Coordinates of C-alpha atoms and ligand atoms in Angstrom, one line a residue:
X1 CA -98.7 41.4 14.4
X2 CA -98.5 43.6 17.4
X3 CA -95.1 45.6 17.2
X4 CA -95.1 45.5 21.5
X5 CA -94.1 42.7 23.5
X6 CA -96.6 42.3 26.6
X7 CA -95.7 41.6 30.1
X8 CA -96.2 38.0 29.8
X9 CA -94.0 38.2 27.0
X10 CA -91.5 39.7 28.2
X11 CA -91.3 37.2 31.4
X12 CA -90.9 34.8 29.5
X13 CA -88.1 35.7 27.7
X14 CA -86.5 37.2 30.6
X15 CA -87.0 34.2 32.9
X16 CA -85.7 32.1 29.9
X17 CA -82.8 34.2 29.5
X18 CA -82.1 36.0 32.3
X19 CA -78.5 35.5 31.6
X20 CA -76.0 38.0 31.8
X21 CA -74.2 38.9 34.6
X22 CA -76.3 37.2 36.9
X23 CA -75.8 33.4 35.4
X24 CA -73.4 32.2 32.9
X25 CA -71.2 35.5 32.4
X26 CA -68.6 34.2 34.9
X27 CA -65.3 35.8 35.9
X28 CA -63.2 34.2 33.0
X29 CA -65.6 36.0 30.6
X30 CA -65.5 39.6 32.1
X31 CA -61.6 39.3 32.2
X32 CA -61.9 38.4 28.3
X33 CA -64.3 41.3 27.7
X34 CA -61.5 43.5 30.0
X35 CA -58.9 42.0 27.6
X36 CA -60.6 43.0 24.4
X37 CA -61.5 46.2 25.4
X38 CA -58.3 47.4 26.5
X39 CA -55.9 45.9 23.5
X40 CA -54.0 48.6 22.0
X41 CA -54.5 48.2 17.9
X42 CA -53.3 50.4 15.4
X43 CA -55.6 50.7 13.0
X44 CA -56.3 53.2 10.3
X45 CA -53.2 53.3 8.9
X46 CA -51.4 53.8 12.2
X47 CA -50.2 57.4 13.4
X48 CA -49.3 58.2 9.7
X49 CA -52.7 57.0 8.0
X50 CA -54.8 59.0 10.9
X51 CA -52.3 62.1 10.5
X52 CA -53.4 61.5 6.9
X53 CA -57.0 61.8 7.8
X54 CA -56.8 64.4 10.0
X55 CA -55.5 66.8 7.3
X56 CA -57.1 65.2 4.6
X57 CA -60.8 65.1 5.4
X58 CA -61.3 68.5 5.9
X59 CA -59.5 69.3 2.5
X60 CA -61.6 66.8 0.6
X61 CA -64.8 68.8 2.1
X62 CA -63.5 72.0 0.7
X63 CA -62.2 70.3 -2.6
X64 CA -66.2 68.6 -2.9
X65 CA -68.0 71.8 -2.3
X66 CA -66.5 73.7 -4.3
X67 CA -66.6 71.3 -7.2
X68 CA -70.2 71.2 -6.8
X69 CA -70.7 75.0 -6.0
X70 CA -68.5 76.2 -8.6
X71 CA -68.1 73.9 -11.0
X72 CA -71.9 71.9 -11.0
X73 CA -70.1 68.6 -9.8
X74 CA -67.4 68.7 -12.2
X75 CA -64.2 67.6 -11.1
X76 CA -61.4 70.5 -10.6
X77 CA -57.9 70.1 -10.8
X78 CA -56.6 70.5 -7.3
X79 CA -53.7 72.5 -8.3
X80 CA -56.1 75.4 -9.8
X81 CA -55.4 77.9 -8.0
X82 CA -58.6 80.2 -9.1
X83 CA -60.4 77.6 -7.6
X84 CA -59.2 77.6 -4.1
X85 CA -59.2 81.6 -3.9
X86 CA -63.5 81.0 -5.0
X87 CA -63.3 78.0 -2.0
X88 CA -62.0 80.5 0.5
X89 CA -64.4 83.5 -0.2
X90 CA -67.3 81.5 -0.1
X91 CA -66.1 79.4 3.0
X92 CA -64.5 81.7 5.3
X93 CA -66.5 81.7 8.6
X94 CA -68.1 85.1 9.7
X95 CA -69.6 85.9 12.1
X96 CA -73.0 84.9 11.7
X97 CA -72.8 81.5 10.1
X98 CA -70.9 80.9 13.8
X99 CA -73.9 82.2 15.3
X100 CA -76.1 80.1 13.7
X101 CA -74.0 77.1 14.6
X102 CA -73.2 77.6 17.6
X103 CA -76.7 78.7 18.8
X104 CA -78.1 75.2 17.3
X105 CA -75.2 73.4 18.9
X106 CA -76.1 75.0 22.2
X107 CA -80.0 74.7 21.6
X108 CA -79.5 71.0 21.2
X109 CA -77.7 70.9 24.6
X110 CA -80.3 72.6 26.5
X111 CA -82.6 70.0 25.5
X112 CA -80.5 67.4 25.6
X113 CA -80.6 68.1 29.7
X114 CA -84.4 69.5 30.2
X115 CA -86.8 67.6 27.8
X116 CA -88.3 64.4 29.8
X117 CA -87.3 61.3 28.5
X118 CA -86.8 58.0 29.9
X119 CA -83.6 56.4 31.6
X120 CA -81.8 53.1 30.0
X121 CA -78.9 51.1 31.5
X122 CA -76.3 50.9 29.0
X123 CA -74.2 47.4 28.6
X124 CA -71.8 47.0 31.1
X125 CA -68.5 48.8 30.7
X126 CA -65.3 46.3 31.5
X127 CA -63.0 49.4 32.4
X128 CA -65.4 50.1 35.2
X129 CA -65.6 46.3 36.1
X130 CA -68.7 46.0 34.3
X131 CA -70.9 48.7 35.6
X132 CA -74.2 50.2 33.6
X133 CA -74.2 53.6 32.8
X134 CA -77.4 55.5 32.8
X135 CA -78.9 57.3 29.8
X136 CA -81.4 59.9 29.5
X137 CA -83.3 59.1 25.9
X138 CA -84.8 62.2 25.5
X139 CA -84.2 62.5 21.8
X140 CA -87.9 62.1 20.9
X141 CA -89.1 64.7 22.6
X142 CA -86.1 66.9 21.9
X143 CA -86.7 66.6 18.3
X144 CA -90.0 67.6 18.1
X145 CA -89.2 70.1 20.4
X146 CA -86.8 71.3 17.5
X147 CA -89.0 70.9 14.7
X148 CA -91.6 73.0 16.4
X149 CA -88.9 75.7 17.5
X150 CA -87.6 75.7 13.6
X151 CA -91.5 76.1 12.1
X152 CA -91.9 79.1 14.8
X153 CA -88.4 81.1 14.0
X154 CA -89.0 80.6 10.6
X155 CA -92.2 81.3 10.3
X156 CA -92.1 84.7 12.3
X157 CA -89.5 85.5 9.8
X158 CA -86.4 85.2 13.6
X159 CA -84.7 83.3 11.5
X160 CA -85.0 82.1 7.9
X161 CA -83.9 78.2 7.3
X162 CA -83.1 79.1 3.9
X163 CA -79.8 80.8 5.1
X164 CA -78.9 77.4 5.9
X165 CA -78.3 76.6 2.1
X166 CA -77.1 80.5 1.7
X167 CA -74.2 80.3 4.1
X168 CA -73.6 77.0 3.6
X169 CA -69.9 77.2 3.1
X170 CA -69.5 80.0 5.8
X171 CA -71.3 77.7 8.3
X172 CA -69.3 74.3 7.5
X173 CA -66.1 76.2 8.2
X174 CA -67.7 76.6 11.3
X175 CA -68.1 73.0 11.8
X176 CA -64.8 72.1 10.9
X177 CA -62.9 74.3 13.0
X178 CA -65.5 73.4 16.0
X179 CA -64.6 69.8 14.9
X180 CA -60.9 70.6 15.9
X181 CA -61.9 73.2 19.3
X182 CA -63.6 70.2 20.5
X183 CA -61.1 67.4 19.8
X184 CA -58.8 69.7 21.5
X185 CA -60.8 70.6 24.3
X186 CA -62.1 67.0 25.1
X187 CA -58.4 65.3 24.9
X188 CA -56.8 67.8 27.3
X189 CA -59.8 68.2 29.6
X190 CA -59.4 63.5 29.6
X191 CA -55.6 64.1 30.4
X192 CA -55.9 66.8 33.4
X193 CA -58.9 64.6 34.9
X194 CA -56.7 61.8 34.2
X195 CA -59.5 60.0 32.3
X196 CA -57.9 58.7 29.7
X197 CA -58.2 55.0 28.5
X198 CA -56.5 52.6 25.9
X199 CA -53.6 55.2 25.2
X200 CA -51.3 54.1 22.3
X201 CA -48.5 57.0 23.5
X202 CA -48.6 58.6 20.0
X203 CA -50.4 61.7 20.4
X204 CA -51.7 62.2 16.7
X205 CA -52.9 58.6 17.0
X206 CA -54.5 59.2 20.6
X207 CA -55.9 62.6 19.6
X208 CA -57.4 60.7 16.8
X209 CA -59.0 58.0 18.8
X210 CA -59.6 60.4 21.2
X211 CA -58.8 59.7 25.1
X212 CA -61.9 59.7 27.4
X213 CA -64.4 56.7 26.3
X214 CA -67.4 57.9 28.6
X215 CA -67.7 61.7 28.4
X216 CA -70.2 63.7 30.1
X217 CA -71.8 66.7 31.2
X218 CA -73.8 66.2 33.8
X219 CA -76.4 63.5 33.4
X220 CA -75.7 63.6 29.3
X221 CA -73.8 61.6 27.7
X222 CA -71.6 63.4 25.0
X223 CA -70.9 60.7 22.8
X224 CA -74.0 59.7 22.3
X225 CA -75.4 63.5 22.0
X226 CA -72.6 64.1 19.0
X227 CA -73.9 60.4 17.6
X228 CA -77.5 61.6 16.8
X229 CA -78.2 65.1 18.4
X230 CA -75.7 67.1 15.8
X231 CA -75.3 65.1 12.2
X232 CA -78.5 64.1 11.6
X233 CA -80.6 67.3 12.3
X234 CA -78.3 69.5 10.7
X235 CA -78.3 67.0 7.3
X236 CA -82.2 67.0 7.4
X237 CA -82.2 70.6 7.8
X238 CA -79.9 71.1 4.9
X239 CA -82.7 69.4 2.7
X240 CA -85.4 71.5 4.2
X241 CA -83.4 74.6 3.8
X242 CA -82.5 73.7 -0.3
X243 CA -86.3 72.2 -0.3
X244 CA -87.7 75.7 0.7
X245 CA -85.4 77.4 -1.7
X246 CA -86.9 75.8 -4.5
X247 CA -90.7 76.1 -3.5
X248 CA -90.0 79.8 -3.0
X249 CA -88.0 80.2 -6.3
X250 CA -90.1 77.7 -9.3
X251 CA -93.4 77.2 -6.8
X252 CA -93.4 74.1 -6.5
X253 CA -91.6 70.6 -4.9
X254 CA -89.6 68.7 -6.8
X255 CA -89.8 64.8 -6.3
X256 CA -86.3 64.6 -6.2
X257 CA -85.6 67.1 -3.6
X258 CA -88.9 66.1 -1.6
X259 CA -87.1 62.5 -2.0
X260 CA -84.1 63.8 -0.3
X261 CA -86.5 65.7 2.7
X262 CA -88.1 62.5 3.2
X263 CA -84.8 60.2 3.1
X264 CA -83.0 62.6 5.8
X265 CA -86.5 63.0 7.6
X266 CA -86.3 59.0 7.7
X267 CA -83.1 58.5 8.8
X268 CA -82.6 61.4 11.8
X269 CA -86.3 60.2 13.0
X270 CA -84.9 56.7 13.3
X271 CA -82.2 57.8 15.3
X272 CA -84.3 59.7 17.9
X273 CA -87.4 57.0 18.1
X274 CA -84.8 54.2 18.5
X275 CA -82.6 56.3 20.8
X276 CA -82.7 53.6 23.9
X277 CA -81.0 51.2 21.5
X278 CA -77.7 53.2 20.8
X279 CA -76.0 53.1 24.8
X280 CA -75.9 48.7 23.9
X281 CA -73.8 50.0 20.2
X282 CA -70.1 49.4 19.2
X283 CA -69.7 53.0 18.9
X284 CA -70.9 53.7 23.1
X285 CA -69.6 50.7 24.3
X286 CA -66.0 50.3 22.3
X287 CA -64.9 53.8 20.6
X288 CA -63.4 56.7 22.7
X289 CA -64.5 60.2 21.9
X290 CA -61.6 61.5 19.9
X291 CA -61.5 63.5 16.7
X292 CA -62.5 60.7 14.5
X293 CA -65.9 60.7 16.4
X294 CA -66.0 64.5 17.3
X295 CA -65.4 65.8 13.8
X296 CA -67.2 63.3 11.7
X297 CA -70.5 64.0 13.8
X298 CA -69.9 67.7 14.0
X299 CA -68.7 68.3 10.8
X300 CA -67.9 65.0 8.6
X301 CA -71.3 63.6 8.6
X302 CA -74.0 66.7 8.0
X303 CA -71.3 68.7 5.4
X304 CA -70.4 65.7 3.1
X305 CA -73.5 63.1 3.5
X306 CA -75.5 66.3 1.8
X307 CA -73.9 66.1 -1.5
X308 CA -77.2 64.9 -3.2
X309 CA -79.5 67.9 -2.0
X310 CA -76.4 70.3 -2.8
X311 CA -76.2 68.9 -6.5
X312 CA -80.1 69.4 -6.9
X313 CA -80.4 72.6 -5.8
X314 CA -76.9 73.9 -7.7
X315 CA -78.4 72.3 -10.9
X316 CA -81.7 73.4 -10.0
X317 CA -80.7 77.5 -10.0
X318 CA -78.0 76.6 -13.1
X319 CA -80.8 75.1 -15.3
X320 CA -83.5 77.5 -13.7
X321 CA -85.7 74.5 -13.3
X322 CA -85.5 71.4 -10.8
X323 CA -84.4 68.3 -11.7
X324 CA -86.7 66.0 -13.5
X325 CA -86.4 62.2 -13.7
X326 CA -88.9 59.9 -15.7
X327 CA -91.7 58.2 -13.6
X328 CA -90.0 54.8 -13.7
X329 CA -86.8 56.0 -12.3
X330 CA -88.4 58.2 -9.2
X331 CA -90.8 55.5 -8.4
X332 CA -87.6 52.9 -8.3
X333 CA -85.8 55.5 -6.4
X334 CA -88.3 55.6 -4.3
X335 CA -89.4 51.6 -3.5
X336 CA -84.9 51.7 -2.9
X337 CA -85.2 53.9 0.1
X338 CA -88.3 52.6 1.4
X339 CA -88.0 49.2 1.5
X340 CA -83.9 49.7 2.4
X341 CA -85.3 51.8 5.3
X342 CA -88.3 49.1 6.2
X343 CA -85.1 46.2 6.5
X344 CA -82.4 48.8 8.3
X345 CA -85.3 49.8 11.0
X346 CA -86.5 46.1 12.1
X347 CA -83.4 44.5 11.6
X348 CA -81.5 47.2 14.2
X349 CA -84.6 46.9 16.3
X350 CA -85.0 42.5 16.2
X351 CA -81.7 42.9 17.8
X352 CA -81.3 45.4 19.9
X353 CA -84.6 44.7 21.7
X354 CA -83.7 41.1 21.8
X355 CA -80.5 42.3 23.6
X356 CA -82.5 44.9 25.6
X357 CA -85.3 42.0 26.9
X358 CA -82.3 39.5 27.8
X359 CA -80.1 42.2 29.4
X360 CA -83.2 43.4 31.5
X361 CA -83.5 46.8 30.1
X362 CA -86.2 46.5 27.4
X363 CA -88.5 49.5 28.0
X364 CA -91.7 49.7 25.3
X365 CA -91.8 52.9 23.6
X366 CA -94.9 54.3 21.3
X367 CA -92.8 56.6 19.2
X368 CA -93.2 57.0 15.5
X369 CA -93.1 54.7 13.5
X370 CA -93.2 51.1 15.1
X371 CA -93.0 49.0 12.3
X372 CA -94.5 45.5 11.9
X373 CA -92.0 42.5 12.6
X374 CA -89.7 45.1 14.9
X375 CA -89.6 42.7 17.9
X376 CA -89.2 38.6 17.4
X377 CA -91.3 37.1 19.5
X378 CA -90.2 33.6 19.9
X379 CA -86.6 34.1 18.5
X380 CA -83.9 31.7 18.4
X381 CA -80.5 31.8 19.4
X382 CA -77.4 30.5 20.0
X383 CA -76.6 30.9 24.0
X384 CA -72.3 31.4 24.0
X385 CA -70.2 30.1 26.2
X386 CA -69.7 34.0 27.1
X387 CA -72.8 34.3 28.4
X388 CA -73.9 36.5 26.1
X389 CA -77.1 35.1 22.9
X390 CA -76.4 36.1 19.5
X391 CA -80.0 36.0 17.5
X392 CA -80.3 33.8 15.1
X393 CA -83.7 34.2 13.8
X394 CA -85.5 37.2 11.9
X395 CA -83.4 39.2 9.7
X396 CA -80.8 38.3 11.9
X397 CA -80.8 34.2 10.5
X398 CA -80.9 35.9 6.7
X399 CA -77.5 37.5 6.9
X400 CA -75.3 38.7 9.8
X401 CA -75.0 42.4 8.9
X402 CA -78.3 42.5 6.4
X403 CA -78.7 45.9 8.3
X404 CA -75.6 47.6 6.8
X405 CA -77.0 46.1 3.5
X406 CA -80.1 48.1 4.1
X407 CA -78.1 50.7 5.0
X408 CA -76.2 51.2 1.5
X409 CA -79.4 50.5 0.1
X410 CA -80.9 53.6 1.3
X411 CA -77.5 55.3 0.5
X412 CA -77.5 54.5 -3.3
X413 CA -80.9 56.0 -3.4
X414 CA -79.7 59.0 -2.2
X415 CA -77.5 59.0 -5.0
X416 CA -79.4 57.5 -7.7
X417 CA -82.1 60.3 -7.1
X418 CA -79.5 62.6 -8.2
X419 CA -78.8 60.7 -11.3
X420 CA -75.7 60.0 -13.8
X421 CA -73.9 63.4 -14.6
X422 CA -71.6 63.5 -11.7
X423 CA -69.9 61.6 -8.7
X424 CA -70.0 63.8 -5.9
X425 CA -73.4 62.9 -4.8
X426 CA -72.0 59.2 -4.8
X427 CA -69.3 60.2 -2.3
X428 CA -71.5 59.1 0.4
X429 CA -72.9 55.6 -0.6
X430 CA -69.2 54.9 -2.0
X431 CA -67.6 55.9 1.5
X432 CA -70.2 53.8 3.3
X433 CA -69.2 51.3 1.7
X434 CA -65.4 51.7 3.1
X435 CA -66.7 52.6 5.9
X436 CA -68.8 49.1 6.7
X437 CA -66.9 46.9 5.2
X438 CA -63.8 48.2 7.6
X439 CA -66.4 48.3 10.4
X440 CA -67.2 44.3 9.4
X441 CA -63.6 42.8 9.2
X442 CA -63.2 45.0 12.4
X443 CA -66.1 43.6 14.2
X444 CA -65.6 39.7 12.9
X445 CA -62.2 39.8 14.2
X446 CA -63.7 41.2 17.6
X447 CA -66.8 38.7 18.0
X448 CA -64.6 35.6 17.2
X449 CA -61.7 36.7 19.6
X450 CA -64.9 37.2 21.9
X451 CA -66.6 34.3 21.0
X452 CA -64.7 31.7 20.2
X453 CA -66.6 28.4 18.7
X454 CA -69.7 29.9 19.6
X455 CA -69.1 32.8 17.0
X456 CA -67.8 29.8 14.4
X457 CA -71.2 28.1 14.7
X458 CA -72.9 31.2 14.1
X459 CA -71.2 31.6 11.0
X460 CA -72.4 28.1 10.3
X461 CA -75.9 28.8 11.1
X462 CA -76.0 32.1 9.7
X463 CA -73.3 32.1 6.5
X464 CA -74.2 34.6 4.8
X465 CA -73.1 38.6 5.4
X466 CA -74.5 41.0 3.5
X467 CA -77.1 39.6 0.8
X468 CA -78.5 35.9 1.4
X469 CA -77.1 33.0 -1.1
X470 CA -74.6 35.6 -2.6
X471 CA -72.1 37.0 -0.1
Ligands
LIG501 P1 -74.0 46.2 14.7 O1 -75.4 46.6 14.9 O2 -73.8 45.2 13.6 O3 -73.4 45.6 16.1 C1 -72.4 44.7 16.1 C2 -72.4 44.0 17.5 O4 -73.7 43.4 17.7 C3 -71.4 42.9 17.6 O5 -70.1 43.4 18.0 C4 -72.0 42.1 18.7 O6 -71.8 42.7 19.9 C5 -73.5 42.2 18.4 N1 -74.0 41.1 17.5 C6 -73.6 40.7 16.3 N2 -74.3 39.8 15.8 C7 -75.3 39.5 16.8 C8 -76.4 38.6 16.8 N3 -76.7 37.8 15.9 N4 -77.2 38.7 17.9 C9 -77.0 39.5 18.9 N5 -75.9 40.4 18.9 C10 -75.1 40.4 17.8 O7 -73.0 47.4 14.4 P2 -72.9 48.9 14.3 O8 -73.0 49.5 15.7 O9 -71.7 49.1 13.5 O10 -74.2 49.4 13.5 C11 -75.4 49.8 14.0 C12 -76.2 50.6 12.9 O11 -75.6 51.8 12.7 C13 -76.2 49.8 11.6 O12 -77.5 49.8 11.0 C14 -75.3 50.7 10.7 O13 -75.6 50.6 9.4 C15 -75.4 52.1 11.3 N6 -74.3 52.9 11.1 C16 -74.4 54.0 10.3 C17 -73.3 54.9 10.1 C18 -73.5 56.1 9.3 O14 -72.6 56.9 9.2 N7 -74.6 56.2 8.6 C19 -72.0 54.6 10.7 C20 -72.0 53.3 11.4 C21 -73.0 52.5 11.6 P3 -71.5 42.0 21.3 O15 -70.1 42.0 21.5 O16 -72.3 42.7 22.3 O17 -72.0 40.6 21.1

């Protein structure tokens, strides 16, 4: 099956469905869209709970490091005082772990507005009466642009990408304290333009939601460039950092930490290749860029979704040997993260190119890898009273949100390659699981406020959430 939709194709579907603004997306519809979007809910536990979070996240990230780096994943008492003097020499910034940050930050910028890449409408924002926003996908081409720059520095000996693991600490203070700079920054720089949207009128609550929903520099957007650009490359680079580390010290790869290479390999690649499919998500379209966003992808996400490449290369230098698991396990490990990645990459893509072909703004790509059954060609769907289809066919008639499933899938590898002795490395799939099951209730309640009968024949038609005939 060809993984491109030809022009003929394409017609068709559009001339079937050539729906959205221009036909049966009527006035009433954009006023409910303008409605939704601009509802004022507390969530997270209000201005206490994201207070909470605020103060909390970045203390867990110390507390989880330094478990792991000074006690192999072994759980410390928090009130050990020993332990936080150990977590604040090997964690205070300097001056080069803020170099190497903030030259990568700024490296990722640059490219971000010179490499070529093509242009995509977004979906159409109700606070500006339903315009489309232009984005330059140039994330391909800026990551290979990165992965060459890295094999050169490294190479020539410029810069060695095992510091990364070295000054691991001193560079995720970095992160957390750019984490909070930036919040700052963008939440001020919203109030003096007098760009801010949705305001609750509690600051910690606002500062947590953050103020401005479409933020840019220039041509670039920077939600989307702290969505992909940041988290991703730094986690993958994390692994390749702890992956050269243990070549250069036992002389040889380890499947477990050539797992974790290839999972975070998987994962940012996805992100870049699929890049024209992120301006259409909840994240673009609904969330504002506050700290919530800011600091999770500058500092939350690479700095804590790590844990299992930290473990394996602590244990590694403790037991002066790599981590070993039987064939079996590996080989399960494995088949988890590939076939979780297989169902997370078609199912995202069935539906956001569906939504891209119906919305007019389907552009074929040939970037790596295009995998089989990534574009329906005769899908079905229910057409809403909105105007908008929801897909009921492919992955997307198995389950509604089989692509989280995948998702946690791919997460639980990470931590099952790890295996049994401690939690830490869990802390990711376990989150995750918070994390979508909030993002679920969240978006449920949004779709059927949104949807109305249309969504409640959906559920119907499609009854099933996470894994067919169970849940
Ligand atoms: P979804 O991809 O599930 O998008 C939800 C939206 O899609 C809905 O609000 C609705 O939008 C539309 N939709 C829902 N059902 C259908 C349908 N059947 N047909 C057409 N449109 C439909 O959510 P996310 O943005 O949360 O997730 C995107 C990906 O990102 C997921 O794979 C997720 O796992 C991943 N992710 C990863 C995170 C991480 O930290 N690793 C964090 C968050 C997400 P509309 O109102 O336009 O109809």
């Amino acid at each position: 099956m060809s993984n491109y939709i030809t022009q003929t194709e394409l017609d068709k579907v559009l001339h079937q469905d050539a729906y959205t603004s221009k036909n049966t997306k009527n006035k009433k519809y954009n006023q409910i869209d303008e409605k939704l979007d601009s509802e004022i809910i507390f969530e997270f536990g209000g201005p206490w709970g994201v207070t909470a979070m605020m103060l909390g996240f970045p203390t867990l990230m110390y507390y989880m490091w330094g478990c792991l780096y000074f006690n192999r994943g072994q759980l410390v008492s928090p009130f050990n005082l020993e332990f936080w003097q150990l977590v604040a020499e090997g964690a205070s910034p300097t001056w080069y772990s803020t170099k190497i940050y903030v030259v990568f930050c700024l490296f990722e910028l640059f490219l971000a507005f010179y490499m070529p890449g093509p242009i995509v409408k977004g979906a159409p924002v109700a606070r500006l009466k339903g315009q489309k926003l232009d984005y330059i996908c140039n994330g391909v081409t800026s990551w290979y642009a990165t992965l060459i720059t890295s094999y050169i520095v490294h190479h020539f000996g410029w810069f060695r990408l095992t510091d990364l693991i070295d000054q691991f600490g001193h560079i995720m203070s970095v992160a957390i304290i750019s984490g909070f700079i930036i919040t700052i920054v963008v939440y001020t720089n919203a109030i003096l333009q007098g760009n801010q949207y949705r305001m609750s009128g509690n600051f910690f609550y606002d500062i947590f939601m953050g103020a401005v929903l479409n933020p840019r520099i220039g041509k670039v957007d920077m939600k989307m460039f702290a969505e992909i650009r940041i988290p991703w490359v730094i986690l993958f680079y994390i692994s390749v950092s702890a992956a050269i580390k243990e070549y250069e010290l036992f002389g040889y790869l380890s499947p477990s930490m050539g797992f974790m290479v290839l999972a975070h390999f998987l994962y940012v690649n996805a992100c870049m290749k699929g890049e024209e499919c992120i301006p259409t998500t909840w994240d673009v379209t609904y969330e504002k860029f506050g700290f919530m966003l800011i600091f999770w992808n500058y500092a939350g996400v690479p700095f804590t979704y790590c844990y299992s490449t930290l473990y394996l290369h602590i244990t590694s230098i403790d037991n002066d040997a790599p981590l070993q698991h039987s064939l079996p396990w590996t080989i399960f490990c494995y088949s988890l993260l590939l076939a979780g990645y297989y169902i997370w990459d078609t199912a995202n893509s069935q539906k956001n190119k569906f939504r891209m072909l119906v919305n007019g703004s389907y552009i074929p790509r040939h970037t790596f890898p295009q995998l089989p059954w990534g574009i329906l060609k005769n899908p079905t769907y229910i057409r809403t009273k909105h105007g908008n289809l929801l897909l009921t066919s492919g992955w997307w008639g198995i389950a509604r949100k089989i692509h989280y499933t995948a998702d946690l899938m791919m997460a639980f590898a990470w931590g099952f390659i790890t295996g049994f002795e401690t939690l830490i490395p869990y802390f990711y799939p376990l989150f995750f699981v918070a994390v979508l099951t909030h993002r679920v209730s969240r978006d449920i309640e949004r779709c059927s406020k949104k949807y109305g009968k249309d969504w409640e024949e959906y559920c119907r038609k499609v009854p099933y959430i996470f894994i067919p005939g169970l849940i």
